[in-house]
Amino acid sequence: MNHWTQLSIEYANQKSYLDDLFRIYPTIPEGIRDIDQNIWSRVERAYNSQNNQQLITELLQLELFPIKDSYVAYLKHDKTALQRNPQTVNRICG
């Protein structure tokens, strides 16, 4: 392994790595996103009733889906895919 790569890996494994990195490359927060309370209350109802299909449907209404999953864009584009792919819906909700 390259000497400098090895040193970088060792340094990244130190507990202060992110703090030190932030001092050099500060991030600018984009701000806190507001969540529509009507959508959020429907999300909570679907979650509490363990209705995964409804839960995904409501979460897709948010500006940004709360988890990263490659299939979310497809589900957002084709709403009928929710009914055709129950295992994927359950996996994402899991």
JSON list of C-alpha atoms in Angstrom, two decimals:
[
{"chain": "A", "resi": 1, "resn": "MET", "atom": "CA", "xyz": [0.00, 0.00, 0.00]},
{"chain": "A", "resi": 2, "resn": "ASN", "atom": "CA", "xyz": [1.17, 3.52, -0.73]},
{"chain": "A", "resi": 3, "resn": "HIS", "atom": "CA", "xyz": [2.84, 5.12, 2.29]},
{"chain": "A", "resi": 4, "resn": "TRP", "atom": "CA", "xyz": [0.60, 8.22, 2.19]},
{"chain": "A", "resi": 5, "resn": "THR", "atom": "CA", "xyz": [-2.53, 6.12, 1.80]},
{"chain": "A", "resi": 6, "resn": "GLN", "atom": "CA", "xyz": [-1.52, 4.07, 4.83]},
{"chain": "A", "resi": 7, "resn": "LEU", "atom": "CA", "xyz": [-0.92, 7.24, 6.87]},
{"chain": "A", "resi": 8, "resn": "SER", "atom": "CA", "xyz": [-4.32, 8.60, 5.78]},
{"chain": "A", "resi": 9, "resn": "ILE", "atom": "CA", "xyz": [-6.08, 5.42, 6.85]},
{"chain": "A", "resi": 10, "resn": "GLU", "atom": "CA", "xyz": [-4.33, 5.42, 10.22]},
{"chain": "A", "resi": 11, "resn": "TYR", "atom": "CA", "xyz": [-5.23, 9.07, 10.78]},
{"chain": "A", "resi": 12, "resn": "ALA", "atom": "CA", "xyz": [-8.86, 8.47, 9.76]},
{"chain": "A", "resi": 13, "resn": "ASN", "atom": "CA", "xyz": [-9.09, 5.77, 12.43]},
{"chain": "A", "resi": 14, "resn": "GLN", "atom": "CA", "xyz": [-8.27, 8.27, 15.18]},
{"chain": "A", "resi": 15, "resn": "LYS", "atom": "CA", "xyz": [-11.25, 9.49, 17.13]},
{"chain": "A", "resi": 16, "resn": "SER", "atom": "CA", "xyz": [-10.63, 13.17, 16.32]},
{"chain": "A", "resi": 17, "resn": "TYR", "atom": "CA", "xyz": [-10.51, 12.69, 12.55]},
{"chain": "A", "resi": 18, "resn": "LEU", "atom": "CA", "xyz": [-13.87, 14.30, 11.74]},
{"chain": "A", "resi": 19, "resn": "ASP", "atom": "CA", "xyz": [-13.27, 17.17, 14.15]},
{"chain": "A", "resi": 20, "resn": "ASP", "atom": "CA", "xyz": [-9.91, 17.88, 12.54]},
{"chain": "A", "resi": 21, "resn": "LEU", "atom": "CA", "xyz": [-11.35, 17.53, 9.06]},
{"chain": "A", "resi": 22, "resn": "PHE", "atom": "CA", "xyz": [-14.11, 20.01, 9.88]},
{"chain": "A", "resi": 23, "resn": "ARG", "atom": "CA", "xyz": [-11.51, 22.61, 10.87]},
{"chain": "A", "resi": 24, "resn": "ILE", "atom": "CA", "xyz": [-9.96, 22.33, 7.40]},
{"chain": "A", "resi": 25, "resn": "TYR", "atom": "CA", "xyz": [-13.14, 21.77, 5.35]},
{"chain": "A", "resi": 26, "resn": "PRO", "atom": "CA", "xyz": [-16.10, 23.22, 7.26]},
{"chain": "A", "resi": 27, "resn": "THR", "atom": "CA", "xyz": [-19.47, 22.14, 5.97]},
{"chain": "A", "resi": 28, "resn": "ILE", "atom": "CA", "xyz": [-22.27, 24.60, 5.54]},
{"chain": "A", "resi": 29, "resn": "PRO", "atom": "CA", "xyz": [-25.55, 23.19, 6.79]},
{"chain": "A", "resi": 30, "resn": "GLU", "atom": "CA", "xyz": [-28.40, 23.52, 4.35]},
{"chain": "A", "resi": 31, "resn": "GLY", "atom": "CA", "xyz": [-30.74, 24.28, 7.18]},
{"chain": "A", "resi": 32, "resn": "ILE", "atom": "CA", "xyz": [-33.45, 22.27, 8.80]},
{"chain": "A", "resi": 33, "resn": "ARG", "atom": "CA", "xyz": [-36.16, 21.09, 6.46]},
{"chain": "A", "resi": 34, "resn": "ASP", "atom": "CA", "xyz": [-39.74, 21.65, 7.52]},
{"chain": "A", "resi": 35, "resn": "ILE", "atom": "CA", "xyz": [-42.01, 18.64, 7.32]},
{"chain": "A", "resi": 36, "resn": "ASP", "atom": "CA", "xyz": [-45.64, 19.15, 6.43]},
{"chain": "A", "resi": 37, "resn": "GLN", "atom": "CA", "xyz": [-47.49, 18.19, 9.61]},
{"chain": "A", "resi": 38, "resn": "ASN", "atom": "CA", "xyz": [-50.41, 16.68, 7.68]},
{"chain": "A", "resi": 39, "resn": "ILE", "atom": "CA", "xyz": [-48.09, 14.32, 5.84]},
{"chain": "A", "resi": 40, "resn": "TRP", "atom": "CA", "xyz": [-46.21, 13.51, 9.04]},
{"chain": "A", "resi": 41, "resn": "SER", "atom": "CA", "xyz": [-49.37, 12.62, 10.94]},
{"chain": "A", "resi": 42, "resn": "ARG", "atom": "CA", "xyz": [-50.35, 10.26, 8.08]},
{"chain": "A", "resi": 43, "resn": "VAL", "atom": "CA", "xyz": [-46.84, 8.75, 8.24]},
{"chain": "A", "resi": 44, "resn": "GLU", "atom": "CA", "xyz": [-47.28, 8.13, 11.97]},
{"chain": "A", "resi": 45, "resn": "ARG", "atom": "CA", "xyz": [-50.71, 6.54, 11.48]},
{"chain": "A", "resi": 46, "resn": "ALA", "atom": "CA", "xyz": [-49.40, 4.22, 8.77]},
{"chain": "A", "resi": 47, "resn": "TYR", "atom": "CA", "xyz": [-46.39, 3.31, 10.91]},
{"chain": "A", "resi": 48, "resn": "ASN", "atom": "CA", "xyz": [-48.47, 2.64, 14.02]},
{"chain": "A", "resi": 49, "resn": "SER", "atom": "CA", "xyz": [-50.92, 0.49, 12.07]},
{"chain": "A", "resi": 50, "resn": "GLN", "atom": "CA", "xyz": [-47.97, -1.35, 10.44]},
{"chain": "A", "resi": 51, "resn": "ASN", "atom": "CA", "xyz": [-49.36, -0.61, 6.97]},
{"chain": "A", "resi": 52, "resn": "ASN", "atom": "CA", "xyz": [-46.12, -0.67, 4.99]},
{"chain": "A", "resi": 53, "resn": "GLN", "atom": "CA", "xyz": [-47.67, 0.20, 1.64]},
{"chain": "A", "resi": 54, "resn": "GLN", "atom": "CA", "xyz": [-49.38, 3.27, 3.09]},
{"chain": "A", "resi": 55, "resn": "LEU", "atom": "CA", "xyz": [-46.23, 4.19, 5.00]},
{"chain": "A", "resi": 56, "resn": "ILE", "atom": "CA", "xyz": [-44.14, 4.23, 1.82]},
{"chain": "A", "resi": 57, "resn": "THR", "atom": "CA", "xyz": [-46.88, 6.13, -0.01]},
{"chain": "A", "resi": 58, "resn": "GLU", "atom": "CA", "xyz": [-46.85, 8.86, 2.64]},
{"chain": "A", "resi": 59, "resn": "LEU", "atom": "CA", "xyz": [-43.05, 9.00, 2.91]},
{"chain": "A", "resi": 60, "resn": "LEU", "atom": "CA", "xyz": [-42.83, 9.47, -0.86]},
{"chain": "A", "resi": 61, "resn": "GLN", "atom": "CA", "xyz": [-44.76, 12.72, -0.39]},
{"chain": "A", "resi": 62, "resn": "LEU", "atom": "CA", "xyz": [-41.87, 14.20, 1.60]},
{"chain": "A", "resi": 63, "resn": "GLU", "atom": "CA", "xyz": [-39.35, 16.47, -0.11]},
{"chain": "A", "resi": 64, "resn": "LEU", "atom": "CA", "xyz": [-36.58, 14.01, 0.72]},
{"chain": "A", "resi": 65, "resn": "PHE", "atom": "CA", "xyz": [-37.13, 10.32, 1.44]},
{"chain": "A", "resi": 66, "resn": "PRO", "atom": "CA", "xyz": [-35.73, 9.60, 4.93]},
{"chain": "A", "resi": 67, "resn": "ILE", "atom": "CA", "xyz": [-33.48, 6.68, 3.92]},
{"chain": "A", "resi": 68, "resn": "LYS", "atom": "CA", "xyz": [-31.22, 6.01, 0.97]},
{"chain": "A", "resi": 69, "resn": "ASP", "atom": "CA", "xyz": [-32.40, 3.13, -1.16]},
{"chain": "A", "resi": 70, "resn": "SER", "atom": "CA", "xyz": [-31.84, 2.69, -4.88]},
{"chain": "A", "resi": 71, "resn": "TYR", "atom": "CA", "xyz": [-35.43, 1.61, -5.50]},
{"chain": "A", "resi": 72, "resn": "VAL", "atom": "CA", "xyz": [-37.11, 4.66, -3.97]},
{"chain": "A", "resi": 73, "resn": "ALA", "atom": "CA", "xyz": [-36.78, 6.73, -7.15]},
{"chain": "A", "resi": 74, "resn": "TYR", "atom": "CA", "xyz": [-38.53, 3.99, -9.11]},
{"chain": "A", "resi": 75, "resn": "LEU", "atom": "CA", "xyz": [-41.32, 3.74, -6.55]},
{"chain": "A", "resi": 76, "resn": "LYS", "atom": "CA", "xyz": [-41.71, 7.51, -6.61]},
{"chain": "A", "resi": 77, "resn": "HIS", "atom": "CA", "xyz": [-41.95, 7.49, -10.40]},
{"chain": "A", "resi": 78, "resn": "ASP", "atom": "CA", "xyz": [-44.31, 4.50, -10.72]},
{"chain": "A", "resi": 79, "resn": "LYS", "atom": "CA", "xyz": [-46.87, 4.46, -7.91]},
{"chain": "A", "resi": 80, "resn": "THR", "atom": "CA", "xyz": [-48.36, 1.16, -9.14]},
{"chain": "A", "resi": 81, "resn": "ALA", "atom": "CA", "xyz": [-45.01, -0.52, -8.39]},
{"chain": "A", "resi": 82, "resn": "LEU", "atom": "CA", "xyz": [-45.92, -0.41, -4.68]},
{"chain": "A", "resi": 83, "resn": "GLN", "atom": "CA", "xyz": [-48.68, -2.99, -5.19]},
{"chain": "A", "resi": 84, "resn": "ARG", "atom": "CA", "xyz": [-46.59, -5.13, -7.54]},
{"chain": "A", "resi": 85, "resn": "ASN", "atom": "CA", "xyz": [-43.55, -5.32, -5.25]},
{"chain": "A", "resi": 86, "resn": "PRO", "atom": "CA", "xyz": [-44.69, -6.05, -1.69]},
{"chain": "A", "resi": 87, "resn": "GLN", "atom": "CA", "xyz": [-41.38, -7.64, -0.67]},
{"chain": "A", "resi": 88, "resn": "THR", "atom": "CA", "xyz": [-39.47, -4.52, -1.69]},
{"chain": "A", "resi": 89, "resn": "VAL", "atom": "CA", "xyz": [-41.95, -2.33, 0.21]},
{"chain": "A", "resi": 90, "resn": "ASN", "atom": "CA", "xyz": [-41.57, -4.51, 3.31]},
{"chain": "A", "resi": 91, "resn": "ARG", "atom": "CA", "xyz": [-37.76, -4.49, 3.00]},
{"chain": "A", "resi": 92, "resn": "ILE", "atom": "CA", "xyz": [-37.62, -0.70, 2.82]},
{"chain": "A", "resi": 93, "resn": "CYS", "atom": "CA", "xyz": [-40.03, -0.34, 5.73]},
{"chain": "A", "resi": 94, "resn": "GLY", "atom": "CA", "xyz": [-38.05, -2.86, 7.76]}
]
